[in-house]
């Protein structure tokens, strides 16, 4: 889990990788935007950026300052990357706070949760959008003003991945998927994670949600983002880990030490304190051959702990 200077370095490297892809790919050449906001303010139902984008290129989409959102000008597959610094104390009394929402036209809202102070929640989202669609961030009415954190800014990036082809078949050298799976049982070690929810994006249909296997359709450079939000159920605790594998070989993994929810006596009552979920995320670049297989595997058996998995992949060049 990155924080402080190391987190900023990771964000900078990620932006450089994607921008390099924008410069070299035959697809990624029309739109890129990145906002690094050290002083944003958020109050119920409203979100306000306080700075202009540090990167803004192309005309496939437009950043609308008055609405703090993005208007889509060209049909295509877009990639959104968000980093939100946690602010809630890890021993807060009460229930789970409502999340920020990434709102995308004709696409289910995506939660951007508060994973607690000294942590970062990273969200990658792929969406197939059409002209005039709007992308924005909303704040739930249950939240009061959210303070800015100058040392750990809110980072919002958006890129056009592919244009929608004029001729629907074939989609020459386009392959991308975005899937989610909530409530993953992590009690069985060395098990493939499968039975995902229907993909929100599955260009080329190379991701099999029932087996959890993605099969590379072309030789090329691929990018994958894996985020797992670990949470304790009852008294569950321990180290949890999910591996990213190519052809059965582990290339990277996300892991975290999950803590149980404490109960602290106060007077004659027992107060249950809210323990924020722990979000771990990795971005992996892989040179793949046609037919290579990508899977996720639960590494460690841990009882009473569940994971919420978001898995995104796409052919970059």
mmCIF file of C-alpha atoms in Angstrom:
data_model
loop_
_atom_site.group_PDB
_atom_site.id
_atom_site.type_symbol
_atom_site.label_atom_id
_atom_site.label_comp_id
_atom_site.label_asym_id
_atom_site.label_seq_id
_atom_site.Cartn_x
_atom_site.Cartn_y
_atom_site.Cartn_z
ATOM 1 C CA UNK A 1 0.000 0.000 0.000
ATOM 2 C CA UNK A 2 1.740 3.161 -1.193
ATOM 3 C CA UNK A 3 1.650 6.541 0.521
ATOM 4 C CA UNK A 4 3.486 9.853 0.548
ATOM 5 C CA UNK A 5 6.393 10.316 -1.885
ATOM 6 C CA UNK A 6 6.395 6.662 -2.979
ATOM 7 C CA UNK A 7 2.725 6.931 -3.921
ATOM 8 C CA UNK A 8 3.351 10.075 -5.960
ATOM 9 C CA UNK A 9 6.228 8.324 -7.745
ATOM 10 C CA UNK A 10 3.956 5.399 -8.642
ATOM 11 C CA UNK A 11 1.302 7.767 -9.999
ATOM 12 C CA UNK A 12 3.896 9.637 -12.049
ATOM 13 C CA UNK A 13 5.301 6.406 -13.501
ATOM 14 C CA UNK A 14 1.798 5.183 -14.364
ATOM 15 C CA UNK A 15 1.032 8.437 -16.146
ATOM 16 C CA UNK A 16 4.332 8.207 -18.060
ATOM 17 C CA UNK A 17 3.562 4.620 -19.142
ATOM 18 C CA UNK A 18 0.100 5.493 -20.398
ATOM 19 C CA UNK A 19 1.300 8.701 -22.066
ATOM 20 C CA UNK A 20 4.047 6.720 -23.810
ATOM 21 C CA UNK A 21 1.350 4.345 -25.017
ATOM 22 C CA UNK A 22 -0.656 7.315 -26.237
ATOM 23 C CA UNK A 23 2.360 8.487 -28.224
ATOM 24 C CA UNK A 24 3.255 5.120 -29.771
ATOM 25 C CA UNK A 25 0.002 3.206 -30.192
ATOM 26 C CA UNK A 26 -1.977 3.338 -33.404
ATOM 27 C CA UNK A 27 -5.094 3.725 -31.225
ATOM 28 C CA UNK A 28 -4.186 5.965 -28.283
ATOM 29 C CA UNK A 29 -3.679 9.295 -29.997
ATOM 30 C CA UNK A 30 -6.771 11.425 -29.457
ATOM 31 C CA UNK A 31 -7.377 12.249 -25.815
ATOM 32 C CA UNK A 32 -5.556 12.280 -22.510
ATOM 33 C CA UNK A 33 -6.243 14.206 -19.304
ATOM 34 C CA UNK A 34 -4.786 14.212 -15.802
ATOM 35 C CA UNK A 35 -5.738 16.393 -12.833
ATOM 36 C CA UNK A 36 -3.532 16.388 -9.725
ATOM 37 C CA UNK A 37 -5.504 18.382 -7.178
ATOM 38 C CA UNK A 38 -3.889 19.196 -3.830
ATOM 39 C CA UNK A 39 -6.704 21.406 -2.627
ATOM 40 C CA UNK A 40 -10.005 20.021 -3.873
ATOM 41 C CA UNK A 41 -13.078 20.563 -1.753
ATOM 42 C CA UNK A 42 -16.070 18.298 -1.541
ATOM 43 C CA UNK A 43 -19.383 18.879 0.139
ATOM 44 C CA UNK A 44 -22.692 17.071 -0.018
ATOM 45 C CA UNK A 45 -23.658 16.387 -3.615
ATOM 46 C CA UNK A 46 -20.919 18.538 -5.133
ATOM 47 C CA UNK A 47 -17.290 18.170 -6.143
ATOM 48 C CA UNK A 48 -15.044 21.043 -7.112
ATOM 49 C CA UNK A 49 -11.565 20.818 -8.610
ATOM 50 C CA UNK A 50 -9.304 23.737 -7.722
ATOM 51 C CA UNK A 51 -6.728 23.355 -10.476
ATOM 52 C CA UNK A 52 -6.502 22.943 -14.228
ATOM 53 C CA UNK A 53 -5.362 19.616 -15.725
ATOM 54 C CA UNK A 54 -1.602 19.046 -15.753
ATOM 55 C CA UNK A 55 -2.122 17.111 -19.003
ATOM 56 C CA UNK A 56 -4.888 17.724 -21.542
ATOM 57 C CA UNK A 57 -4.552 16.758 -25.179
ATOM 58 C CA UNK A 58 -6.813 15.880 -28.085
ATOM 59 C CA UNK A 59 -10.449 16.537 -28.893
ATOM 60 C CA UNK A 60 -12.165 13.166 -28.372
ATOM 61 C CA UNK A 61 -13.433 14.485 -25.020
ATOM 62 C CA UNK A 62 -13.537 17.836 -23.224
ATOM 63 C CA UNK A 63 -12.998 18.804 -19.593
ATOM 64 C CA UNK A 64 -15.862 21.109 -18.607
ATOM 65 C CA UNK A 65 -14.643 23.339 -15.798
ATOM 66 C CA UNK A 66 -18.089 24.645 -14.870
ATOM 67 C CA UNK A 67 -19.369 21.086 -14.337
ATOM 68 C CA UNK A 68 -16.121 19.466 -13.127
ATOM 69 C CA UNK A 69 -16.773 16.670 -15.577
ATOM 70 C CA UNK A 70 -15.819 15.278 -18.964
ATOM 71 C CA UNK A 71 -18.012 15.483 -22.043
ATOM 72 C CA UNK A 72 -17.431 12.737 -24.614
ATOM 73 C CA UNK A 73 -17.072 13.980 -28.197
ATOM 74 C CA UNK A 74 -16.228 10.714 -30.004
ATOM 75 C CA UNK A 75 -17.551 7.166 -29.630
ATOM 76 C CA UNK A 76 -14.945 4.868 -28.132
ATOM 77 C CA UNK A 77 -13.551 2.912 -25.199
ATOM 78 C CA UNK A 78 -12.260 5.196 -22.443
ATOM 79 C CA UNK A 79 -10.026 4.475 -19.458
ATOM 80 C CA UNK A 80 -10.421 6.329 -16.144
ATOM 81 C CA UNK A 81 -7.863 6.125 -13.322
ATOM 82 C CA UNK A 82 -8.607 7.607 -9.891
ATOM 83 C CA UNK A 83 -6.484 7.803 -6.740
ATOM 84 C CA UNK A 84 -8.239 8.913 -3.556
ATOM 85 C CA UNK A 85 -6.365 9.444 -0.305
ATOM 86 C CA UNK A 86 -8.145 8.016 2.737
ATOM 87 C CA UNK A 87 -9.087 10.397 5.538
ATOM 88 C CA UNK A 88 -11.238 8.489 8.035
ATOM 89 C CA UNK A 89 -9.509 7.390 11.244
ATOM 90 C CA UNK A 90 -8.978 3.646 11.566
ATOM 91 C CA UNK A 91 -10.689 3.527 14.957
ATOM 92 C CA UNK A 92 -13.763 5.557 14.022
ATOM 93 C CA UNK A 93 -16.936 4.679 15.866
ATOM 94 C CA UNK A 94 -19.951 4.073 13.679
ATOM 95 C CA UNK A 95 -20.833 2.521 10.345
ATOM 96 C CA UNK A 96 -19.253 2.573 6.895
ATOM 97 C CA UNK A 97 -19.284 6.056 5.315
ATOM 98 C CA UNK A 98 -20.882 6.400 1.907
ATOM 99 C CA UNK A 99 -18.346 6.389 -0.954
ATOM 100 C CA UNK A 100 -17.624 8.925 -3.652
ATOM 101 C CA UNK A 101 -19.174 7.862 -6.966
ATOM 102 C CA UNK A 102 -17.732 7.943 -10.464
ATOM 103 C CA UNK A 103 -20.823 8.585 -12.574
ATOM 104 C CA UNK A 104 -20.684 7.583 -16.244
ATOM 105 C CA UNK A 105 -23.593 7.850 -18.667
ATOM 106 C CA UNK A 106 -25.259 4.482 -19.364
ATOM 107 C CA UNK A 107 -22.813 2.720 -17.006
ATOM 108 C CA UNK A 108 -23.312 1.617 -13.369
ATOM 109 C CA UNK A 109 -21.823 4.032 -10.838
ATOM 110 C CA UNK A 110 -18.384 3.056 -9.545
ATOM 111 C CA UNK A 111 -17.600 3.407 -5.838
ATOM 112 C CA UNK A 112 -14.460 5.239 -4.687
ATOM 113 C CA UNK A 113 -14.284 4.229 -1.034
ATOM 114 C CA UNK A 114 -12.458 5.808 1.883
ATOM 115 C CA UNK A 115 -9.920 3.160 2.914
ATOM 116 C CA UNK A 116 -8.709 5.071 5.956
ATOM 117 C CA UNK A 117 -5.987 7.531 6.823
ATOM 118 C CA UNK A 118 -2.485 6.798 5.496
ATOM 119 C CA UNK A 119 -3.943 4.708 2.656
ATOM 120 C CA UNK A 120 -4.864 5.158 -0.994
ATOM 121 C CA UNK A 121 -7.873 3.806 -2.883
ATOM 122 C CA UNK A 122 -7.040 3.210 -6.557
ATOM 123 C CA UNK A 123 -9.789 2.700 -9.133
ATOM 124 C CA UNK A 124 -9.417 1.817 -12.836
ATOM 125 C CA UNK A 125 -12.548 1.861 -14.988
ATOM 126 C CA UNK A 126 -13.096 1.006 -18.654
ATOM 127 C CA UNK A 127 -16.271 2.216 -20.344
ATOM 128 C CA UNK A 128 -17.581 2.121 -23.904
ATOM 129 C CA UNK A 129 -19.026 5.597 -24.389
ATOM 130 C CA UNK A 130 -20.854 7.563 -27.043
ATOM 131 C CA UNK A 131 -20.819 11.179 -28.089
ATOM 132 C CA UNK A 132 -22.526 13.530 -25.594
ATOM 133 C CA UNK A 133 -22.046 11.110 -22.664
ATOM 134 C CA UNK A 134 -20.925 12.786 -19.423
ATOM 135 C CA UNK A 135 -18.449 11.541 -16.805
ATOM 136 C CA UNK A 136 -18.358 13.163 -13.355
ATOM 137 C CA UNK A 137 -17.693 12.532 -9.669
ATOM 138 C CA UNK A 138 -20.405 12.979 -7.057
ATOM 139 C CA UNK A 139 -20.315 13.167 -3.286
ATOM 140 C CA UNK A 140 -23.074 11.478 -1.229
ATOM 141 C CA UNK A 141 -25.391 13.798 0.650
ATOM 142 C CA UNK A 142 -24.522 12.007 3.912
ATOM 143 C CA UNK A 143 -20.990 13.436 3.876
ATOM 144 C CA UNK A 144 -20.045 16.788 5.276
ATOM 145 C CA UNK A 145 -17.169 18.783 3.837
ATOM 146 C CA UNK A 146 -14.192 16.566 2.984
ATOM 147 C CA UNK A 147 -10.854 18.278 3.683
ATOM 148 C CA UNK A 148 -8.091 18.405 1.119
ATOM 149 C CA UNK A 149 -4.746 16.734 1.747
ATOM 150 C CA UNK A 150 -1.880 18.658 0.164
ATOM 151 C CA UNK A 151 0.584 15.799 0.651
ATOM 152 C CA UNK A 152 -1.692 13.188 -0.929
ATOM 153 C CA UNK A 153 -3.739 14.807 -3.695
ATOM 154 C CA UNK A 154 -6.834 13.539 -5.435
ATOM 155 C CA UNK A 155 -5.718 12.340 -8.894
ATOM 156 C CA UNK A 156 -8.135 11.917 -11.791
ATOM 157 C CA UNK A 157 -6.922 10.702 -15.204
ATOM 158 C CA UNK A 158 -8.813 9.838 -18.379
ATOM 159 C CA UNK A 159 -7.687 8.465 -21.744
ATOM 160 C CA UNK A 160 -9.269 7.357 -24.994
ATOM 161 C CA UNK A 161 -8.190 3.746 -25.439
ATOM 162 C CA UNK A 162 -9.861 2.862 -28.759
ATOM 163 C CA UNK A 163 -12.119 4.573 -31.242
ATOM 164 C CA UNK A 164 -15.287 2.628 -31.968
ATOM 165 C CA UNK A 165 -14.696 1.272 -35.509
ATOM 166 C CA UNK A 166 -17.028 2.464 -38.241
ATOM 167 C CA UNK A 167 -17.339 -1.170 -39.325
ATOM 168 C CA UNK A 168 -18.216 -3.251 -36.268
ATOM 169 C CA UNK A 169 -16.453 -6.423 -37.460
ATOM 170 C CA UNK A 170 -13.621 -7.090 -37.203
ATOM 171 C CA UNK A 171 -12.308 -4.792 -34.457
ATOM 172 C CA UNK A 172 -8.723 -4.904 -35.681
ATOM 173 C CA UNK A 173 -6.292 -5.409 -32.782
ATOM 174 C CA UNK A 174 -8.689 -4.226 -30.114
ATOM 175 C CA UNK A 175 -9.050 -6.261 -26.933
ATOM 176 C CA UNK A 176 -10.134 -5.050 -23.501
ATOM 177 C CA UNK A 177 -12.120 -6.222 -20.487
ATOM 178 C CA UNK A 178 -13.344 -4.907 -17.155
ATOM 179 C CA UNK A 179 -14.852 -7.232 -14.530
ATOM 180 C CA UNK A 180 -15.795 -7.219 -10.852
ATOM 181 C CA UNK A 181 -16.436 -9.837 -8.215
ATOM 182 C CA UNK A 182 -17.717 -8.988 -4.748
ATOM 183 C CA UNK A 183 -17.535 -11.208 -1.693
ATOM 184 C CA UNK A 184 -14.664 -13.412 -2.864
ATOM 185 C CA UNK A 185 -14.129 -16.281 -0.421
ATOM 186 C CA UNK A 186 -10.425 -16.280 0.488
ATOM 187 C CA UNK A 187 -10.549 -19.368 2.716
ATOM 188 C CA UNK A 188 -9.234 -21.767 0.037
ATOM 189 C CA UNK A 189 -5.533 -21.452 -0.806
ATOM 190 C CA UNK A 190 -4.115 -21.957 -4.307
ATOM 191 C CA UNK A 191 -7.503 -21.522 -5.987
ATOM 192 C CA UNK A 192 -8.328 -19.696 -9.229
ATOM 193 C CA UNK A 193 -10.696 -16.748 -8.768
ATOM 194 C CA UNK A 194 -13.634 -17.212 -11.137
ATOM 195 C CA UNK A 195 -17.404 -16.787 -11.580
ATOM 196 C CA UNK A 196 -17.132 -13.030 -12.079
ATOM 197 C CA UNK A 197 -20.123 -10.788 -12.648
ATOM 198 C CA UNK A 198 -20.888 -10.140 -16.344
ATOM 199 C CA UNK A 199 -18.130 -7.876 -17.732
ATOM 200 C CA UNK A 200 -18.980 -4.210 -18.176
ATOM 201 C CA UNK A 201 -16.508 -4.248 -21.101
ATOM 202 C CA UNK A 202 -15.366 -7.334 -23.024
ATOM 203 C CA UNK A 203 -14.110 -6.268 -26.450
ATOM 204 C CA UNK A 204 -13.343 -9.423 -28.410
ATOM 205 C CA UNK A 205 -14.954 -11.678 -25.748
ATOM 206 C CA UNK A 206 -11.527 -12.992 -24.717
ATOM 207 C CA UNK A 207 -12.335 -12.876 -20.989
ATOM 208 C CA UNK A 208 -14.282 -15.938 -19.801
ATOM 209 C CA UNK A 209 -16.013 -14.779 -16.627
ATOM 210 C CA UNK A 210 -16.961 -18.292 -15.495
ATOM 211 C CA UNK A 211 -13.411 -19.689 -15.594
ATOM 212 C CA UNK A 212 -11.715 -16.353 -14.822
ATOM 213 C CA UNK A 213 -9.331 -16.793 -17.776
ATOM 214 C CA UNK A 214 -8.316 -14.075 -20.237
ATOM 215 C CA UNK A 215 -6.775 -15.359 -23.486
ATOM 216 C CA UNK A 216 -4.564 -12.934 -25.417
ATOM 217 C CA UNK A 217 -5.861 -12.690 -29.006
ATOM 218 C CA UNK A 218 -2.740 -11.001 -30.413
ATOM 219 C CA UNK A 219 0.956 -10.707 -29.763
ATOM 220 C CA UNK A 220 1.604 -7.335 -28.155
ATOM 221 C CA UNK A 221 1.988 -5.196 -25.043
ATOM 222 C CA UNK A 222 -0.894 -5.472 -22.582
ATOM 223 C CA UNK A 223 -1.713 -3.529 -19.419
ATOM 224 C CA UNK A 224 -3.551 -5.077 -16.474
ATOM 225 C CA UNK A 225 -4.841 -3.468 -13.305
ATOM 226 C CA UNK A 226 -5.841 -5.557 -10.302
ATOM 227 C CA UNK A 227 -7.408 -4.012 -7.201
ATOM 228 C CA UNK A 228 -8.611 -6.025 -4.216
ATOM 229 C CA UNK A 229 -10.413 -4.463 -1.270
ATOM 230 C CA UNK A 230 -9.992 -6.796 1.701
ATOM 231 C CA UNK A 231 -12.478 -6.660 4.569
ATOM 232 C CA UNK A 232 -12.939 -8.582 7.803
ATOM 233 C CA UNK A 233 -16.113 -10.477 8.604
ATOM 234 C CA UNK A 234 -16.822 -11.045 12.296
ATOM 235 C CA UNK A 235 -13.402 -11.739 13.849
ATOM 236 C CA UNK A 236 -11.596 -12.670 10.650
ATOM 237 C CA UNK A 237 -8.016 -11.489 10.335
ATOM 238 C CA UNK A 238 -4.692 -12.473 8.812
ATOM 239 C CA UNK A 239 -2.585 -11.903 5.707
ATOM 240 C CA UNK A 240 -4.479 -12.164 2.428
ATOM 241 C CA UNK A 241 -2.875 -12.301 -1.020
ATOM 242 C CA UNK A 242 -4.097 -12.571 -4.615
ATOM 243 C CA UNK A 243 -1.608 -13.369 -7.397
ATOM 244 C CA UNK A 244 -1.621 -12.180 -11.012
ATOM 245 C CA UNK A 245 -0.469 -15.065 -13.219
ATOM 246 C CA UNK A 246 0.586 -15.532 -16.838
ATOM 247 C CA UNK A 247 0.292 -19.132 -18.039
ATOM 248 C CA UNK A 248 0.192 -20.270 -14.406
ATOM 249 C CA UNK A 249 3.323 -18.352 -13.370
ATOM 250 C CA UNK A 250 2.992 -15.598 -10.765
ATOM 251 C CA UNK A 251 4.166 -12.214 -12.063
ATOM 252 C CA UNK A 252 2.889 -9.971 -9.255
ATOM 253 C CA UNK A 253 0.482 -10.008 -6.342
ATOM 254 C CA UNK A 254 -1.561 -7.787 -4.054
ATOM 255 C CA UNK A 255 -1.545 -8.512 -0.332
ATOM 256 C CA UNK A 256 -2.466 -6.939 2.972
ATOM 257 C CA UNK A 257 -2.640 -7.699 6.671
ATOM 258 C CA UNK A 258 -6.350 -7.679 7.457
ATOM 259 C CA UNK A 259 -7.351 -6.698 10.979
ATOM 260 C CA UNK A 260 -10.452 -7.833 12.836
ATOM 261 C CA UNK A 261 -13.053 -5.287 13.878
ATOM 262 C CA UNK A 262 -12.338 -4.261 17.491
ATOM 263 C CA UNK A 263 -15.009 -4.044 20.149
ATOM 264 C CA UNK A 264 -14.141 -1.684 22.972
ATOM 265 C CA UNK A 265 -16.118 -1.546 26.244
ATOM 266 C CA UNK A 266 -17.479 1.897 26.995
ATOM 267 C CA UNK A 267 -19.435 2.291 30.214
ATOM 268 C CA UNK A 268 -21.907 -0.636 30.135
ATOM 269 C CA UNK A 269 -22.235 -0.875 26.382
ATOM 270 C CA UNK A 270 -20.004 -2.428 23.742
ATOM 271 C CA UNK A 271 -19.265 -0.073 20.873
ATOM 272 C CA UNK A 272 -18.274 -1.544 17.530
ATOM 273 C CA UNK A 273 -15.739 0.610 15.748
ATOM 274 C CA UNK A 274 -15.639 0.979 11.982
ATOM 275 C CA UNK A 275 -12.532 -0.513 10.405
ATOM 276 C CA UNK A 276 -12.037 0.778 6.844
ATOM 277 C CA UNK A 277 -11.502 -1.867 4.148
ATOM 278 C CA UNK A 278 -7.924 -2.282 2.982
ATOM 279 C CA UNK A 279 -7.362 -1.614 -0.706
ATOM 280 C CA UNK A 280 -4.326 -3.036 -2.483
ATOM 281 C CA UNK A 281 -3.725 -2.495 -6.190
ATOM 282 C CA UNK A 282 -1.115 -3.213 -8.852
ATOM 283 C CA UNK A 283 -0.674 -2.282 -12.502
ATOM 284 C CA UNK A 284 1.250 -4.789 -14.612
ATOM 285 C CA UNK A 285 2.604 -4.476 -18.162
ATOM 286 C CA UNK A 286 3.043 -7.785 -20.006
ATOM 287 C CA UNK A 287 4.401 -8.686 -23.435
ATOM 288 C CA UNK A 288 2.112 -11.551 -24.443
ATOM 289 C CA UNK A 289 1.979 -14.009 -27.299
ATOM 290 C CA UNK A 290 -1.248 -15.022 -28.958
ATOM 291 C CA UNK A 291 -2.947 -17.648 -26.797
ATOM 292 C CA UNK A 292 -1.251 -16.737 -23.494
ATOM 293 C CA UNK A 293 -3.539 -17.113 -20.466
ATOM 294 C CA UNK A 294 -4.029 -14.598 -17.650
ATOM 295 C CA UNK A 295 -5.601 -15.682 -14.339
ATOM 296 C CA UNK A 296 -5.943 -14.565 -10.713
ATOM 297 C CA UNK A 297 -5.180 -16.995 -7.903
ATOM 298 C CA UNK A 298 -5.898 -16.790 -4.182
ATOM 299 C CA UNK A 299 -2.553 -17.550 -2.528
ATOM 300 C CA UNK A 300 -3.204 -17.840 1.219
ATOM 301 C CA UNK A 301 -6.110 -19.481 3.051
ATOM 302 C CA UNK A 302 -7.544 -16.979 5.517
ATOM 303 C CA UNK A 303 -10.892 -17.417 7.279
ATOM 304 C CA UNK A 304 -13.348 -14.627 7.970
ATOM 305 C CA UNK A 305 -11.870 -12.354 5.298
ATOM 306 C CA UNK A 306 -13.441 -11.527 1.962
ATOM 307 C CA UNK A 307 -12.254 -9.564 -1.023
ATOM 308 C CA UNK A 308 -13.881 -7.327 -3.593
ATOM 309 C CA UNK A 309 -11.967 -7.722 -6.874
ATOM 310 C CA UNK A 310 -11.765 -5.313 -9.807
ATOM 311 C CA UNK A 311 -9.777 -6.585 -12.788
ATOM 312 C CA UNK A 312 -9.102 -4.556 -15.949
ATOM 313 C CA UNK A 313 -6.948 -5.414 -18.955
ATOM 314 C CA UNK A 314 -6.358 -4.088 -22.448
ATOM 315 C CA UNK A 315 -4.074 -4.336 -25.458
ATOM 316 C CA UNK A 316 -1.915 -1.213 -25.474
ATOM 317 C CA UNK A 317 0.190 -1.673 -28.603
#
